[in-house]
Amino acid sequence: MVLDMNHVHDMDMHMDMDMHNSFYWGKDAIILFSGWPNRSLDMYILAIFVVFFMAFAAELLSAGENIIKPHRNPMEAGLSLAIVHTIRMGLAYLVMLALMSFNFGIFIAALVGHAIGFFIFKASAIARAADRKELEFLST
């Protein structure tokens, strides 16, 4: 089989937006979908909030073992944890893809979302557990 490599593509090689390979500031970015936020300041602000909430939700779901109520059936508990893990990983991958826009605003939104989510769901749980152990130690 011989492939003809001399055919012409109908692809337009000029893009409306630059692809960055280093961090930059600005609303002119492609985040997750082609044409979004489409050079619109309102849509860029929406994109920042979307990335923030995806990172925040990923941290919420990483505390999934504390959220899911215990089941009598281990299969139900395992299935529930697998579903939560799948959603969390999907959100984490979407945040990673958004960060590949190399937009500094998106990067900061992801960091702040992860930091606040960790503080609320993980650090406070660790502090509560430490307090319980101290109380147990004092009561003995």
CSV table of N, CA and C in Angstrom, one decimal:
chain,number,residue,atom,x,y,z
A,1,MET,N,0.8,-1.2,0.0
A,1,MET,CA,0.0,0.0,0.0
A,1,MET,C,0.9,1.2,0.0
A,2,VAL,N,0.6,2.2,-0.9
A,2,VAL,CA,1.4,3.4,-1.0
A,2,VAL,C,0.5,4.6,-0.6
A,3,LEU,N,1.1,5.4,0.3
A,3,LEU,CA,0.3,6.6,0.7
A,3,LEU,C,0.8,7.8,-0.1
A,4,ASP,N,-0.2,8.5,-0.6
A,4,ASP,CA,0.1,9.8,-1.3
A,4,ASP,C,0.3,10.9,-0.3
A,5,MET,N,1.5,11.4,-0.1
A,5,MET,CA,1.8,12.4,0.8
A,5,MET,C,1.7,13.8,0.2
A,6,ASN,N,1.3,13.9,-1.1
A,6,ASN,CA,1.3,15.2,-1.8
A,6,ASN,C,-0.1,15.8,-1.8
A,7,HIS,N,-1.0,15.3,-1.0
A,7,HIS,CA,-2.4,15.8,-1.1
A,7,HIS,C,-2.4,17.1,-0.3
A,8,VAL,N,-3.4,17.9,-0.5
A,8,VAL,CA,-3.5,19.2,0.1
A,8,VAL,C,-4.6,19.1,1.2
A,9,HIS,N,-4.2,19.7,2.4
A,9,HIS,CA,-5.2,19.8,3.5
A,9,HIS,C,-5.9,21.1,3.4
A,10,ASP,N,-7.2,21.0,3.8
A,10,ASP,CA,-8.0,22.3,3.9
A,10,ASP,C,-7.9,22.9,5.2
A,11,MET,N,-6.8,22.7,5.9
A,11,MET,CA,-6.7,23.2,7.3
A,11,MET,C,-6.1,24.6,7.2
A,12,ASP,N,-6.7,25.5,8.0
A,12,ASP,CA,-6.2,26.9,8.1
A,12,ASP,C,-5.1,26.8,9.2
A,13,MET,N,-3.9,27.1,8.8
A,13,MET,CA,-2.8,27.0,9.7
A,13,MET,C,-2.6,28.2,10.6
A,14,HIS,N,-3.5,29.2,10.4
A,14,HIS,CA,-3.4,30.4,11.3
A,14,HIS,C,-4.4,30.3,12.4
A,15,MET,N,-4.0,30.6,13.6
A,15,MET,CA,-4.9,30.5,14.7
A,15,MET,C,-5.2,31.9,15.2
A,16,ASP,N,-6.4,32.1,15.7
A,16,ASP,CA,-6.8,33.4,16.2
A,16,ASP,C,-6.1,33.7,17.5
A,17,MET,N,-5.7,32.7,18.3
A,17,MET,CA,-5.2,32.9,19.6
A,17,MET,C,-3.8,32.3,19.7
A,18,ASP,N,-2.9,32.9,20.4
A,18,ASP,CA,-1.6,32.4,20.6
A,18,ASP,C,-1.6,31.2,21.6
A,19,MET,N,-0.8,30.2,21.4
A,19,MET,CA,-0.6,29.2,22.3
A,19,MET,C,0.6,29.5,23.1
A,20,HIS,N,0.5,29.6,24.4
A,20,HIS,CA,1.6,30.0,25.3
A,20,HIS,C,2.3,28.8,25.8
A,21,ASN,N,3.6,28.9,26.0
A,21,ASN,CA,4.4,27.9,26.7
A,21,ASN,C,5.1,28.4,27.9
A,22,SER,N,4.7,29.5,28.4
A,22,SER,CA,5.2,30.1,29.6
A,22,SER,C,4.0,30.9,30.2
A,23,PHE,N,4.1,31.2,31.5
A,23,PHE,CA,3.0,31.9,32.2
A,23,PHE,C,2.8,33.3,31.7
A,24,TYR,N,1.6,33.7,31.6
A,24,TYR,CA,1.3,35.1,31.1
A,24,TYR,C,0.0,35.5,31.8
A,25,TRP,N,-0.2,36.8,31.9
A,25,TRP,CA,-1.4,37.4,32.4
A,25,TRP,C,-2.3,37.8,31.3
A,26,GLY,N,-3.6,37.8,31.5
A,26,GLY,CA,-4.5,38.3,30.5
A,26,GLY,C,-5.7,37.5,30.3
A,27,LYS,N,-6.8,38.1,29.8
A,27,LYS,CA,-8.0,37.4,29.6
A,27,LYS,C,-8.1,36.6,28.2
A,28,ASP,N,-7.1,36.8,27.4
A,28,ASP,CA,-7.1,36.2,26.1
A,28,ASP,C,-6.4,34.8,26.2
A,29,ALA,N,-7.3,33.8,26.6
A,29,ALA,CA,-6.7,32.5,26.8
A,29,ALA,C,-7.7,31.5,26.3
A,30,ILE,N,-7.2,30.3,26.1
A,30,ILE,CA,-8.1,29.2,25.7
A,30,ILE,C,-8.1,28.2,26.9
A,31,ILE,N,-9.2,28.1,27.6
A,31,ILE,CA,-9.3,27.3,28.8
A,31,ILE,C,-10.3,26.2,28.6
A,32,LEU,N,-9.8,25.0,28.5
A,32,LEU,CA,-10.6,23.7,28.4
A,32,LEU,C,-11.3,23.5,27.1
A,33,PHE,N,-11.9,24.6,26.5
A,33,PHE,CA,-12.6,24.4,25.3
A,33,PHE,C,-12.2,25.5,24.3
A,34,SER,N,-12.1,25.1,23.0
A,34,SER,CA,-11.7,26.0,22.0
A,34,SER,C,-12.7,27.2,22.0
A,35,GLY,N,-12.2,28.4,22.0
A,35,GLY,CA,-13.1,29.6,21.9
A,35,GLY,C,-13.7,30.0,23.3
A,36,TRP,N,-13.2,29.4,24.4
A,36,TRP,CA,-13.7,29.8,25.7
A,36,TRP,C,-12.5,30.2,26.5
A,37,PRO,N,-12.4,31.4,27.0
A,37,PRO,CA,-13.5,32.4,27.3
A,37,PRO,C,-13.6,33.4,26.1
A,38,ASN,N,-13.0,33.2,25.0
A,38,ASN,CA,-13.2,34.0,23.8
A,38,ASN,C,-13.0,35.5,24.0
A,39,ARG,N,-11.9,35.8,24.6
A,39,ARG,CA,-11.5,37.2,24.7
A,39,ARG,C,-12.5,38.1,25.5
A,40,SER,N,-13.4,37.5,26.2
A,40,SER,CA,-14.4,38.3,26.9
A,40,SER,C,-14.0,38.3,28.4
A,41,LEU,N,-14.0,39.5,29.0
A,41,LEU,CA,-13.6,39.6,30.4
A,41,LEU,C,-14.6,38.9,31.3
A,42,ASP,N,-15.9,39.0,31.0
A,42,ASP,CA,-16.9,38.3,31.8
A,42,ASP,C,-16.7,36.8,31.8
A,43,MET,N,-16.4,36.2,30.6
A,43,MET,CA,-16.2,34.8,30.5
A,43,MET,C,-14.9,34.4,31.1
A,44,TYR,N,-13.9,35.2,31.1
A,44,TYR,CA,-12.6,34.9,31.7
A,44,TYR,C,-12.8,34.8,33.2
A,45,ILE,N,-13.6,35.8,33.8
A,45,ILE,CA,-13.9,35.7,35.2
A,45,ILE,C,-14.7,34.5,35.6
A,46,LEU,N,-15.6,34.1,34.7
A,46,LEU,CA,-16.4,32.9,34.9
A,46,LEU,C,-15.4,31.7,34.9
A,47,ALA,N,-14.5,31.7,34.0
A,47,ALA,CA,-13.5,30.6,33.9
A,47,ALA,C,-12.7,30.5,35.1
A,48,ILE,N,-12.3,31.6,35.7
A,48,ILE,CA,-11.5,31.6,37.0
A,48,ILE,C,-12.4,31.0,38.1
A,49,PHE,N,-13.6,31.3,38.2
A,49,PHE,CA,-14.5,30.7,39.2
A,49,PHE,C,-14.7,29.3,38.9
A,50,VAL,N,-14.9,28.9,37.7
A,50,VAL,CA,-15.1,27.4,37.4
A,50,VAL,C,-13.9,26.6,37.8
A,51,VAL,N,-12.7,27.1,37.5
A,51,VAL,CA,-11.4,26.4,37.9
A,51,VAL,C,-11.3,26.4,39.4
A,52,PHE,N,-11.6,27.5,40.1
A,52,PHE,CA,-11.6,27.5,41.5
A,52,PHE,C,-12.5,26.5,42.1
A,53,PHE,N,-13.7,26.4,41.7
A,53,PHE,CA,-14.7,25.5,42.2
A,53,PHE,C,-14.4,24.0,41.9
A,54,MET,N,-13.8,23.8,40.7
A,54,MET,CA,-13.3,22.4,40.4
A,54,MET,C,-12.2,22.0,41.4
A,55,ALA,N,-11.3,22.9,41.6
A,55,ALA,CA,-10.2,22.5,42.6
A,55,ALA,C,-10.7,22.3,44.0
A,56,PHE,N,-11.7,23.2,44.4
A,56,PHE,CA,-12.3,23.1,45.7
A,56,PHE,C,-13.1,21.8,45.8
A,57,ALA,N,-13.8,21.5,44.8
A,57,ALA,CA,-14.6,20.2,44.8
A,57,ALA,C,-13.7,19.0,44.8
A,58,ALA,N,-12.6,19.1,44.2
A,58,ALA,CA,-11.6,17.9,44.2
A,58,ALA,C,-11.1,17.7,45.6
A,59,GLU,N,-10.9,18.8,46.4
A,59,GLU,CA,-10.5,18.6,47.8
A,59,GLU,C,-11.6,18.1,48.6
A,60,LEU,N,-12.8,18.6,48.4
A,60,LEU,CA,-14.0,18.1,49.1
A,60,LEU,C,-14.1,16.6,48.9
A,61,LEU,N,-14.0,16.1,47.7
A,61,LEU,CA,-14.1,14.7,47.4
A,61,LEU,C,-13.0,13.9,47.8
A,62,SER,N,-11.8,14.5,48.1
A,62,SER,CA,-10.7,13.8,48.6
A,62,SER,C,-10.9,13.4,50.0
A,63,ALA,N,-11.8,14.1,50.7
A,63,ALA,CA,-12.2,13.7,52.0
A,63,ALA,C,-13.4,12.8,52.0
A,64,GLY,N,-13.6,12.1,50.9
A,64,GLY,CA,-14.8,11.3,50.6
A,64,GLY,C,-15.1,10.2,51.6
A,65,GLU,N,-14.0,9.7,52.2
A,65,GLU,CA,-14.2,8.6,53.2
A,65,GLU,C,-14.9,9.1,54.4
A,66,ASN,N,-14.7,10.4,54.7
A,66,ASN,CA,-15.4,11.0,55.8
A,66,ASN,C,-16.8,11.4,55.5
A,67,ILE,N,-17.1,11.6,54.2
A,67,ILE,CA,-18.4,12.1,53.8
A,67,ILE,C,-19.4,10.9,53.6
A,68,ILE,N,-18.9,9.8,53.1
A,68,ILE,CA,-19.8,8.6,52.8
A,68,ILE,C,-20.1,7.9,54.1
A,69,LYS,N,-21.4,7.7,54.4
A,69,LYS,CA,-21.8,7.0,55.6
A,69,LYS,C,-21.5,5.5,55.5
A,70,PRO,N,-21.1,4.9,56.6
A,70,PRO,CA,-20.8,3.5,56.6
A,70,PRO,C,-22.0,2.7,56.1
A,71,HIS,N,-21.7,1.7,55.3
A,71,HIS,CA,-22.7,0.8,54.8
A,71,HIS,C,-22.5,-0.6,55.5
A,72,ARG,N,-23.6,-1.3,55.6
A,72,ARG,CA,-23.5,-2.7,56.1
A,72,ARG,C,-22.8,-3.6,55.1
A,73,ASN,N,-23.1,-3.2,53.8
A,73,ASN,CA,-22.5,-4.1,52.7
A,73,ASN,C,-21.2,-3.4,52.3
A,74,PRO,N,-20.1,-4.2,52.4
A,74,PRO,CA,-18.8,-3.6,51.9
A,74,PRO,C,-18.8,-3.3,50.4
A,75,MET,N,-19.6,-4.1,49.7
A,75,MET,CA,-19.6,-3.8,48.2
A,75,MET,C,-20.2,-2.4,47.9
A,76,GLU,N,-21.3,-2.1,48.6
A,76,GLU,CA,-21.9,-0.7,48.5
A,76,GLU,C,-20.9,0.4,48.9
A,77,ALA,N,-20.2,0.2,50.0
A,77,ALA,CA,-19.2,1.1,50.4
A,77,ALA,C,-18.1,1.3,49.4
A,78,GLY,N,-17.6,0.1,48.9
A,78,GLY,CA,-16.5,0.2,47.9
A,78,GLY,C,-17.0,0.9,46.6
A,79,LEU,N,-18.2,0.6,46.2
A,79,LEU,CA,-18.8,1.2,45.0
A,79,LEU,C,-18.9,2.7,45.2
A,80,SER,N,-19.4,3.1,46.3
A,80,SER,CA,-19.6,4.5,46.6
A,80,SER,C,-18.2,5.2,46.6
A,81,LEU,N,-17.2,4.6,47.2
A,81,LEU,CA,-15.9,5.2,47.2
A,81,LEU,C,-15.3,5.3,45.8
A,82,ALA,N,-15.5,4.3,45.0
A,82,ALA,CA,-15.0,4.3,43.7
A,82,ALA,C,-15.7,5.4,42.8
A,83,ILE,N,-16.9,5.6,43.0
A,83,ILE,CA,-17.6,6.7,42.3
A,83,ILE,C,-17.1,8.0,42.7
A,84,VAL,N,-16.9,8.2,44.0
A,84,VAL,CA,-16.4,9.5,44.5
A,84,VAL,C,-15.0,9.7,44.0
A,85,HIS,N,-14.2,8.6,44.0
A,85,HIS,CA,-12.8,8.7,43.5
A,85,HIS,C,-12.7,9.1,42.0
A,86,THR,N,-13.6,8.5,41.2
A,86,THR,CA,-13.7,8.7,39.8
A,86,THR,C,-14.0,10.2,39.5
A,87,ILE,N,-15.0,10.7,40.2
A,87,ILE,CA,-15.4,12.1,40.0
A,87,ILE,C,-14.3,13.0,40.4
A,88,ARG,N,-13.6,12.7,41.6
A,88,ARG,CA,-12.5,13.5,42.0
A,88,ARG,C,-11.4,13.5,41.0
A,89,MET,N,-11.0,12.4,40.5
A,89,MET,CA,-9.9,12.3,39.5
A,89,MET,C,-10.3,13.1,38.2
A,90,GLY,N,-11.6,13.0,37.8
A,90,GLY,CA,-12.0,13.7,36.7
A,90,GLY,C,-11.9,15.2,36.9
A,91,LEU,N,-12.3,15.7,38.0
A,91,LEU,CA,-12.1,17.1,38.4
A,91,LEU,C,-10.6,17.5,38.4
A,92,ALA,N,-9.8,16.7,39.0
A,92,ALA,CA,-8.3,17.0,39.1
A,92,ALA,C,-7.7,17.0,37.7
A,93,TYR,N,-8.1,16.1,36.8
A,93,TYR,CA,-7.6,16.2,35.4
A,93,TYR,C,-8.1,17.4,34.7
A,94,LEU,N,-9.4,17.8,34.9
A,94,LEU,CA,-9.9,19.1,34.3
A,94,LEU,C,-9.1,20.3,34.8
A,95,VAL,N,-8.8,20.3,36.1
A,95,VAL,CA,-8.0,21.4,36.6
A,95,VAL,C,-6.6,21.4,35.9
A,96,MET,N,-6.0,20.2,35.8
A,96,MET,CA,-4.7,20.1,35.2
A,96,MET,C,-4.8,20.7,33.7
A,97,LEU,N,-5.8,20.3,33.0
A,97,LEU,CA,-5.9,20.7,31.6
A,97,LEU,C,-6.1,22.2,31.6
A,98,ALA,N,-6.9,22.8,32.5
A,98,ALA,CA,-7.0,24.3,32.5
A,98,ALA,C,-5.7,24.9,32.8
A,99,LEU,N,-4.9,24.3,33.7
A,99,LEU,CA,-3.6,24.9,34.0
A,99,LEU,C,-2.7,24.9,32.8
A,100,MET,N,-2.9,24.0,31.8
A,100,MET,CA,-2.1,23.9,30.6
A,100,MET,C,-2.3,25.1,29.7
A,101,SER,N,-3.2,26.0,30.1
A,101,SER,CA,-3.4,27.3,29.3
A,101,SER,C,-2.3,28.2,29.7
A,102,PHE,N,-1.5,27.9,30.7
A,102,PHE,CA,-0.4,28.8,31.2
A,102,PHE,C,-0.8,30.2,31.6
A,103,ASN,N,-2.1,30.3,31.9
A,103,ASN,CA,-2.6,31.6,32.3
A,103,ASN,C,-2.5,31.8,33.8
A,104,PHE,N,-1.8,32.8,34.3
A,104,PHE,CA,-1.5,33.0,35.7
A,104,PHE,C,-2.8,33.2,36.5
A,105,GLY,N,-3.8,33.8,36.0
A,105,GLY,CA,-5.0,33.9,36.8
A,105,GLY,C,-5.7,32.6,37.0
A,106,ILE,N,-5.7,31.7,36.0
A,106,ILE,CA,-6.2,30.3,36.2
A,106,ILE,C,-5.4,29.6,37.2
A,107,PHE,N,-4.0,29.7,37.1
A,107,PHE,CA,-3.1,29.0,38.0
A,107,PHE,C,-3.4,29.4,39.5
A,108,ILE,N,-3.6,30.7,39.7
A,108,ILE,CA,-3.9,31.2,41.1
A,108,ILE,C,-5.2,30.7,41.5
A,109,ALA,N,-6.2,30.7,40.7
A,109,ALA,CA,-7.6,30.2,41.0
A,109,ALA,C,-7.5,28.8,41.5
A,110,ALA,N,-6.7,27.9,40.7
A,110,ALA,CA,-6.6,26.5,41.1
A,110,ALA,C,-5.9,26.4,42.4
A,111,LEU,N,-4.8,27.1,42.6
A,111,LEU,CA,-4.1,27.0,43.9
A,111,LEU,C,-5.0,27.4,45.1
A,112,VAL,N,-5.7,28.5,44.9
A,112,VAL,CA,-6.5,29.0,46.0
A,112,VAL,C,-7.7,28.0,46.3
A,113,GLY,N,-8.3,27.5,45.2
A,113,GLY,CA,-9.3,26.5,45.4
A,113,GLY,C,-8.8,25.3,46.1
A,114,HIS,N,-7.7,24.8,45.7
A,114,HIS,CA,-7.1,23.6,46.5
A,114,HIS,C,-6.7,24.0,47.9
A,115,ALA,N,-6.2,25.1,48.1
A,115,ALA,CA,-5.8,25.5,49.5
A,115,ALA,C,-7.0,25.7,50.4
A,116,ILE,N,-8.0,26.4,49.9
A,116,ILE,CA,-9.2,26.6,50.8
A,116,ILE,C,-9.9,25.3,51.0
A,117,GLY,N,-10.0,24.5,49.9
A,117,GLY,CA,-10.6,23.2,50.1
A,117,GLY,C,-9.9,22.3,51.1
A,118,PHE,N,-8.6,22.3,51.0
A,118,PHE,CA,-7.8,21.5,51.9
A,118,PHE,C,-7.9,22.0,53.3
A,119,PHE,N,-7.9,23.3,53.5
A,119,PHE,CA,-8.0,23.8,54.9
A,119,PHE,C,-9.4,23.5,55.5
A,120,ILE,N,-10.5,23.6,54.7
A,120,ILE,CA,-11.8,23.3,55.2
A,120,ILE,C,-12.0,21.8,55.5
A,121,PHE,N,-11.6,21.0,54.5
A,121,PHE,CA,-12.0,19.6,54.6
A,121,PHE,C,-11.0,18.7,55.2
A,122,LYS,N,-9.7,19.0,55.0
A,122,LYS,CA,-8.6,18.1,55.5
A,122,LYS,C,-8.0,18.7,56.8
A,123,ALA,N,-7.5,19.9,56.8
A,123,ALA,CA,-6.8,20.4,58.0
A,123,ALA,C,-7.8,20.5,59.2
A,124,SER,N,-9.0,20.9,59.0
A,124,SER,CA,-9.9,21.0,60.1
A,124,SER,C,-10.3,19.6,60.6
A,125,ALA,N,-10.4,18.6,59.7
A,125,ALA,CA,-10.6,17.2,60.2
A,125,ALA,C,-9.4,16.7,61.0
A,126,ILE,N,-8.2,17.0,60.5
A,126,ILE,CA,-7.0,16.6,61.3
A,126,ILE,C,-7.0,17.2,62.6
A,127,ALA,N,-7.3,18.5,62.7
A,127,ALA,CA,-7.3,19.2,64.0
A,127,ALA,C,-8.4,18.7,64.9
A,128,ARG,N,-9.6,18.3,64.4
A,128,ARG,CA,-10.6,17.7,65.2
A,128,ARG,C,-10.2,16.4,65.8
A,129,ALA,N,-9.5,15.6,64.9
A,129,ALA,CA,-9.0,14.3,65.3
A,129,ALA,C,-7.9,14.4,66.4
A,130,ALA,N,-7.1,15.4,66.2
A,130,ALA,CA,-6.0,15.6,67.2
A,130,ALA,C,-6.6,16.1,68.6
A,131,ASP,N,-7.7,16.9,68.5
A,131,ASP,CA,-8.4,17.3,69.7
A,131,ASP,C,-9.0,16.2,70.4
A,132,ARG,N,-9.6,15.2,69.7
A,132,ARG,CA,-10.2,14.1,70.3
A,132,ARG,C,-9.2,13.2,71.0
A,133,LYS,N,-8.0,13.0,70.3
A,133,LYS,CA,-7.0,12.2,70.9
A,133,LYS,C,-6.4,12.9,72.2
A,134,GLU,N,-6.3,14.2,72.2
A,134,GLU,CA,-5.9,14.9,73.4
A,134,GLU,C,-6.9,14.8,74.5
A,135,LEU,N,-8.2,14.8,74.2
A,135,LEU,CA,-9.2,14.7,75.2
A,135,LEU,C,-9.2,13.2,75.7
A,136,GLU,N,-9.0,12.3,74.8
A,136,GLU,CA,-8.9,10.9,75.3
A,136,GLU,C,-7.7,10.7,76.2
A,137,PHE,N,-6.6,11.3,75.9
A,137,PHE,CA,-5.4,11.2,76.7
A,137,PHE,C,-5.6,11.9,78.1
A,138,LEU,N,-6.3,13.0,78.1
A,138,LEU,CA,-6.6,13.7,79.4
A,138,LEU,C,-7.6,12.9,80.2
A,139,SER,N,-8.5,12.2,79.6
A,139,SER,CA,-9.5,11.5,80.4
A,139,SER,C,-9.0,10.2,81.0
A,140,THR,N,-7.9,9.7,80.5
A,140,THR,CA,-7.3,8.5,81.1
A,140,THR,C,-6.4,8.7,82.3
